[in-house]
Amino acid sequence: NAGVMQNPRHLVRRRGQEARLRCSPMKGHSHVYWYRQLPEEGLKFMVYLQKENIIDESGMPKERFSAEFPKEGPSILRIQQVVRGDSAAYFCASSPQASGYLSNTGELFFGEGSRLTVL
Amino acid sequence: RKEVEQDPGPFNVPEGATVAFNCTYSNSASQSFFWYRQDCRKEPKLLMSVYSSGNEDGRFTAQLNRASQYISLLIRDSKLSDSATYLCVVPTGKLIFGQGTTLQVKP
């Protein structure tokens, strides 16, 4: 009974390196959401994807950040040239329908998060 | 005004106490709301949905006040296991999470 799987759980990078975070949604879920949580802060929406499509990336920084959800394989959040301010927990969530977007059901199933530390 | 605002707390209460959290929101078009629970360094999980008539689940009651644009979460007979951060969630297209209110229940 696999839930949302994220890896790596912990990632350490030096400034200027690239970070790749992976998310496999729950079986049967085709909607994926990425959120970022800075220390002592709430979850901030980054991007909403369906298979092969970015639906809403209004929360993504304009530079260095990108996300994809290919037809096959996990969703990937990519951060290029990381800086110390990128240190955070990155949570992926999935839903079978668009319950995290334009819907009243509001239930997202979250992974355990990937904790990025930039030295 | 922020889209979603919560008092971060922490709320420190003894076991058995009743505690209430409020959350204010700015988008008057939102129809339904949600409370999530997040344990320390863990993933958030849906606790309750809040619709116009409110919602009650055991010791937990969630209510909506549309006129004043706030939702509340009431926890009765607090248990040690209720210690967590409670996140208010408002749909505005995507789900917007409040910063959370931390509850610490002491023996």
mmCIF file of C-alpha atoms in Angstrom:
data_model
loop_
_atom_site.group_PDB
_atom_site.id
_atom_site.type_symbol
_atom_site.label_atom_id
_atom_site.label_comp_id
_atom_site.label_asym_id
_atom_site.label_seq_id
_atom_site.Cartn_x
_atom_site.Cartn_y
_atom_site.Cartn_z
ATOM 1 C CA ASN A 1 0.000 0.000 0.000
ATOM 2 C CA ALA A 2 2.500 2.569 -1.220
ATOM 3 C CA GLY A 3 1.712 6.171 -0.446
ATOM 4 C CA VAL A 4 3.403 9.131 -2.051
ATOM 5 C CA MET A 5 7.087 8.317 -2.279
ATOM 6 C CA GLN A 6 9.693 11.019 -2.224
ATOM 7 C CA ASN A 7 13.413 10.675 -2.577
ATOM 8 C CA PRO A 8 15.893 11.479 -1.440
ATOM 9 C CA ARG A 9 14.604 12.087 2.066
ATOM 10 C CA HIS A 10 17.665 14.177 2.849
ATOM 11 C CA LEU A 11 19.926 15.939 0.391
ATOM 12 C CA VAL A 12 22.988 18.059 1.078
ATOM 13 C CA ARG A 13 24.342 20.312 -1.612
ATOM 14 C CA ARG A 14 26.974 23.011 -1.786
ATOM 15 C CA ARG A 15 26.105 26.408 -3.177
ATOM 16 C CA GLY A 16 26.024 26.349 -6.950
ATOM 17 C CA GLN A 17 25.222 22.651 -7.278
ATOM 18 C CA GLU A 18 22.000 21.186 -8.605
ATOM 19 C CA ALA A 19 19.332 19.466 -6.560
ATOM 20 C CA ARG A 20 16.855 16.969 -8.019
ATOM 21 C CA LEU A 21 13.927 15.852 -5.944
ATOM 22 C CA ARG A 22 11.708 12.992 -7.056
ATOM 23 C CA CYS A 23 8.104 12.226 -6.294
ATOM 24 C CA SER A 24 6.110 9.137 -7.194
ATOM 25 C CA PRO A 25 2.411 9.768 -6.608
ATOM 26 C CA MET A 26 0.046 7.254 -5.120
ATOM 27 C CA LYS A 27 -1.147 4.577 -7.506
ATOM 28 C CA GLY A 28 -3.980 5.907 -9.622
ATOM 29 C CA HIS A 29 -3.184 9.554 -8.906
ATOM 30 C CA SER A 30 -2.396 11.727 -11.876
ATOM 31 C CA HIS A 31 -2.266 15.110 -10.133
ATOM 32 C CA VAL A 32 0.915 16.206 -8.381
ATOM 33 C CA TYR A 33 1.607 19.290 -6.275
ATOM 34 C CA TRP A 34 4.876 20.562 -4.877
ATOM 35 C CA TYR A 35 5.048 22.654 -1.717
ATOM 36 C CA ARG A 36 8.021 24.175 0.085
ATOM 37 C CA GLN A 37 8.250 24.617 3.826
ATOM 38 C CA LEU A 38 10.929 26.882 5.222
ATOM 39 C CA PRO A 39 11.935 26.439 8.873
ATOM 40 C CA GLU A 40 9.222 27.734 11.226
ATOM 41 C CA GLU A 41 6.981 28.659 8.298
ATOM 42 C CA GLY A 42 3.925 27.244 6.605
ATOM 43 C CA LEU A 43 3.677 25.324 3.370
ATOM 44 C CA LYS A 44 4.026 27.454 0.262
ATOM 45 C CA PHE A 45 2.502 26.268 -2.995
ATOM 46 C CA MET A 46 5.020 25.951 -5.788
ATOM 47 C CA VAL A 47 3.549 24.086 -8.728
ATOM 48 C CA TYR A 48 0.680 21.839 -9.829
ATOM 49 C CA LEU A 49 1.210 19.286 -12.564
ATOM 50 C CA GLN A 50 -0.729 16.642 -14.372
ATOM 51 C CA LYS A 51 0.919 14.062 -16.561
ATOM 52 C CA GLU A 52 3.098 15.906 -19.080
ATOM 53 C CA ASN A 53 1.507 19.263 -18.252
ATOM 54 C CA ILE A 54 2.264 22.114 -15.907
ATOM 55 C CA ILE A 55 -1.103 23.485 -14.833
ATOM 56 C CA ASP A 56 -0.082 26.193 -12.376
ATOM 57 C CA GLU A 57 3.469 27.251 -11.606
ATOM 58 C CA SER A 58 2.589 30.558 -9.997
ATOM 59 C CA GLY A 59 4.497 29.666 -6.826
ATOM 60 C CA MET A 60 7.732 28.729 -8.537
ATOM 61 C CA PRO A 61 10.623 31.195 -8.421
ATOM 62 C CA LYS A 62 11.201 32.521 -11.907
ATOM 63 C CA GLU A 63 14.794 31.391 -12.075
ATOM 64 C CA ARG A 64 16.654 28.181 -11.221
ATOM 65 C CA PHE A 65 13.531 26.149 -10.405
ATOM 66 C CA SER A 66 11.743 23.802 -12.770
ATOM 67 C CA ALA A 67 9.338 20.906 -12.463
ATOM 68 C CA GLU A 68 8.133 18.127 -14.687
ATOM 69 C CA PHE A 69 5.823 15.149 -14.537
ATOM 70 C CA PRO A 70 6.594 12.956 -17.543
ATOM 71 C CA LYS A 71 4.324 10.353 -19.024
ATOM 72 C CA GLU A 72 6.480 7.661 -17.459
ATOM 73 C CA GLY A 73 8.307 8.003 -14.196
ATOM 74 C CA PRO A 74 8.179 10.271 -11.194
ATOM 75 C CA SER A 75 7.651 13.981 -10.996
ATOM 76 C CA ILE A 76 10.913 15.868 -10.596
ATOM 77 C CA LEU A 77 11.572 19.206 -8.969
ATOM 78 C CA ARG A 78 14.891 20.583 -10.120
ATOM 79 C CA ILE A 79 16.793 23.406 -8.491
ATOM 80 C CA GLN A 80 19.811 24.683 -10.318
ATOM 81 C CA GLN A 81 22.688 26.621 -8.730
ATOM 82 C CA VAL A 82 21.330 26.212 -5.239
ATOM 83 C CA VAL A 83 21.754 28.949 -2.653
ATOM 84 C CA ARG A 84 21.493 28.791 1.129
ATOM 85 C CA GLY A 85 17.974 30.209 0.995
ATOM 86 C CA ASP A 86 16.822 27.102 -0.867
ATOM 87 C CA SER A 87 17.342 25.043 2.294
ATOM 88 C CA ALA A 88 13.885 23.781 3.165
ATOM 89 C CA ALA A 89 11.610 20.784 3.241
ATOM 90 C CA TYR A 90 10.022 20.113 -0.136
ATOM 91 C CA PHE A 91 6.766 18.210 0.056
ATOM 92 C CA CYS A 92 5.069 16.513 -2.834
ATOM 93 C CA ALA A 93 1.382 15.657 -2.731
ATOM 94 C CA SER A 94 -0.899 13.808 -5.081
ATOM 95 C CA SER A 95 -4.615 13.395 -5.666
ATOM 96 C CA PRO A 96 -6.760 11.241 -7.932
ATOM 97 C CA GLN A 97 -8.647 14.234 -9.250
ATOM 98 C CA ALA A 98 -7.953 17.909 -9.000
ATOM 99 C CA SER A 99 -8.928 17.913 -5.347
ATOM 100 C CA GLY A 100 -6.075 20.237 -4.592
ATOM 101 C CA TYR A 101 -7.146 22.662 -7.237
ATOM 102 C CA LEU A 102 -10.457 24.179 -8.227
ATOM 103 C CA SER A 103 -12.316 21.648 -6.158
ATOM 104 C CA ASN A 104 -14.114 21.360 -2.870
ATOM 105 C CA THR A 105 -12.691 18.108 -1.622
ATOM 106 C CA GLY A 106 -9.324 19.501 -0.644
ATOM 107 C CA GLU A 107 -7.659 16.239 0.236
ATOM 108 C CA LEU A 108 -4.055 15.934 -0.736
ATOM 109 C CA PHE A 109 -1.911 12.951 0.118
ATOM 110 C CA PHE A 110 1.543 14.117 1.075
ATOM 111 C CA GLY A 111 4.854 12.357 0.899
ATOM 112 C CA GLU A 112 7.254 12.503 3.824
ATOM 113 C CA GLY A 113 9.191 15.308 2.208
ATOM 114 C CA SER A 114 12.712 15.868 0.970
ATOM 115 C CA ARG A 115 14.892 17.974 3.210
ATOM 116 C CA LEU A 116 17.420 20.002 1.291
ATOM 117 C CA THR A 117 20.366 21.536 3.085
ATOM 118 C CA VAL A 118 22.615 23.898 1.189
ATOM 119 C CA LEU A 119 26.032 24.418 2.702
ATOM 120 C CA ARG B 1 -4.415 41.150 4.243
ATOM 121 C CA LYS B 2 -2.759 37.749 3.897
ATOM 122 C CA GLU B 3 -4.709 35.057 2.071
ATOM 123 C CA VAL B 4 -4.716 32.897 5.182
ATOM 124 C CA GLU B 5 -3.686 33.983 8.664
ATOM 125 C CA GLN B 6 -3.288 31.988 11.831
ATOM 126 C CA ASP B 7 -1.987 32.752 15.283
ATOM 127 C CA PRO B 8 1.224 30.688 15.349
ATOM 128 C CA GLY B 9 1.011 30.133 19.102
ATOM 129 C CA PRO B 10 2.295 28.049 20.702
ATOM 130 C CA PHE B 11 -0.763 27.175 22.712
ATOM 131 C CA ASN B 12 0.312 25.341 25.868
ATOM 132 C CA VAL B 13 -2.605 23.620 27.581
ATOM 133 C CA PRO B 14 -3.021 20.886 30.204
ATOM 134 C CA GLU B 15 -4.534 17.542 29.355
ATOM 135 C CA GLY B 16 -8.299 17.685 29.366
ATOM 136 C CA ALA B 17 -8.471 21.347 28.421
ATOM 137 C CA THR B 18 -10.574 22.768 25.621
ATOM 138 C CA VAL B 19 -8.680 24.839 23.103
ATOM 139 C CA ALA B 20 -9.782 26.782 20.041
ATOM 140 C CA PHE B 21 -7.869 28.111 17.068
ATOM 141 C CA ASN B 22 -9.026 30.702 14.597
ATOM 142 C CA CYS B 23 -7.996 31.273 11.040
ATOM 143 C CA THR B 24 -8.910 34.279 8.921
ATOM 144 C CA TYR B 25 -9.010 34.315 5.147
ATOM 145 C CA SER B 26 -9.262 37.044 2.551
ATOM 146 C CA ASN B 27 -10.914 35.366 -0.441
ATOM 147 C CA SER B 28 -14.647 35.688 0.148
ATOM 148 C CA ALA B 29 -15.343 33.406 -2.829
ATOM 149 C CA SER B 30 -13.923 30.330 -1.090
ATOM 150 C CA GLN B 31 -16.659 27.815 -0.387
ATOM 151 C CA SER B 32 -15.010 25.099 1.609
ATOM 152 C CA PHE B 33 -12.098 24.992 3.975
ATOM 153 C CA PHE B 34 -9.885 22.422 5.604
ATOM 154 C CA TRP B 35 -7.844 21.749 8.688
ATOM 155 C CA TYR B 36 -4.678 19.712 8.327
ATOM 156 C CA ARG B 37 -2.499 18.380 11.098
ATOM 157 C CA GLN B 38 1.281 18.288 10.894
ATOM 158 C CA ASP B 39 3.387 16.496 13.453
ATOM 159 C CA CYS B 40 6.932 17.690 13.998
ATOM 160 C CA ARG B 41 8.934 17.319 10.764
ATOM 161 C CA LYS B 42 6.321 15.018 9.282
ATOM 162 C CA GLU B 43 3.969 15.357 6.342
ATOM 163 C CA PRO B 44 0.626 17.191 6.757
ATOM 164 C CA LYS B 45 -2.523 15.097 6.879
ATOM 165 C CA LEU B 46 -6.126 16.118 6.381
ATOM 166 C CA LEU B 47 -7.935 16.407 9.706
ATOM 167 C CA MET B 48 -11.316 17.876 8.816
ATOM 168 C CA SER B 49 -13.246 19.604 6.091
ATOM 169 C CA VAL B 50 -15.339 22.664 6.907
ATOM 170 C CA TYR B 51 -18.446 23.498 4.993
ATOM 171 C CA SER B 52 -21.153 26.040 5.671
ATOM 172 C CA SER B 53 -22.812 23.948 8.353
ATOM 173 C CA GLY B 54 -19.618 23.196 10.209
ATOM 174 C CA ASN B 55 -18.316 19.753 11.015
ATOM 175 C CA GLU B 56 -17.888 17.671 14.144
ATOM 176 C CA ASP B 57 -15.780 14.563 14.539
ATOM 177 C CA GLY B 58 -15.477 13.252 18.059
ATOM 178 C CA ARG B 59 -13.594 15.795 20.145
ATOM 179 C CA PHE B 60 -12.991 18.048 17.159
ATOM 180 C CA THR B 61 -15.406 20.690 15.891
ATOM 181 C CA ALA B 62 -14.762 22.970 12.948
ATOM 182 C CA GLN B 63 -16.933 25.969 12.199
ATOM 183 C CA LEU B 64 -17.155 28.601 9.524
ATOM 184 C CA ASN B 65 -18.112 32.246 9.925
ATOM 185 C CA ARG B 66 -18.536 33.639 6.445
ATOM 186 C CA ALA B 67 -19.515 37.123 7.509
ATOM 187 C CA SER B 68 -16.279 37.610 9.403
ATOM 188 C CA GLN B 69 -14.282 35.368 7.103
ATOM 189 C CA TYR B 70 -12.825 33.053 9.650
ATOM 190 C CA ILE B 71 -12.893 29.383 10.467
ATOM 191 C CA SER B 72 -12.276 27.826 13.815
ATOM 192 C CA LEU B 73 -11.157 24.499 15.199
ATOM 193 C CA LEU B 74 -12.223 23.474 18.680
ATOM 194 C CA ILE B 75 -10.575 20.572 20.468
ATOM 195 C CA ARG B 76 -12.264 19.283 23.598
ATOM 196 C CA ASP B 77 -10.697 17.110 26.282
ATOM 197 C CA SER B 78 -7.188 17.582 24.893
ATOM 198 C CA LYS B 79 -4.902 14.564 24.800
ATOM 199 C CA LEU B 80 -1.122 14.465 24.785
ATOM 200 C CA SER B 81 -1.355 13.013 21.290
ATOM 201 C CA ASP B 82 -3.089 16.174 20.062
ATOM 202 C CA SER B 83 0.237 18.006 20.294
ATOM 203 C CA ALA B 84 0.971 19.083 16.740
ATOM 204 C CA THR B 85 0.732 22.020 14.369
ATOM 205 C CA TYR B 86 -2.720 22.653 12.939
ATOM 206 C CA LEU B 87 -2.825 24.143 9.466
ATOM 207 C CA CYS B 88 -5.763 26.068 8.122
ATOM 208 C CA VAL B 89 -6.245 25.540 4.382
ATOM 209 C CA VAL B 90 -8.213 27.706 1.973
ATOM 210 C CA PRO B 91 -8.799 26.867 -1.688
ATOM 211 C CA THR B 92 -8.159 29.764 -3.997
ATOM 212 C CA GLY B 93 -7.654 27.659 -7.084
ATOM 213 C CA LYS B 94 -4.748 25.923 -5.437
ATOM 214 C CA LEU B 95 -4.818 25.074 -1.746
ATOM 215 C CA ILE B 96 -3.279 27.829 0.353
ATOM 216 C CA PHE B 97 -1.934 26.768 3.732
ATOM 217 C CA GLY B 98 -1.736 29.000 6.747
ATOM 218 C CA GLN B 99 1.494 29.042 8.695
ATOM 219 C CA GLY B 100 -0.044 26.831 11.327
ATOM 220 C CA THR B 101 -0.873 27.012 15.014
ATOM 221 C CA THR B 102 1.237 24.912 17.334
ATOM 222 C CA LEU B 103 -0.487 23.096 20.178
ATOM 223 C CA GLN B 104 1.430 21.588 23.066
ATOM 224 C CA VAL B 105 -0.644 19.520 25.485
ATOM 225 C CA LYS B 106 1.083 19.009 28.832
ATOM 226 C CA PRO B 107 0.416 16.207 31.324
#
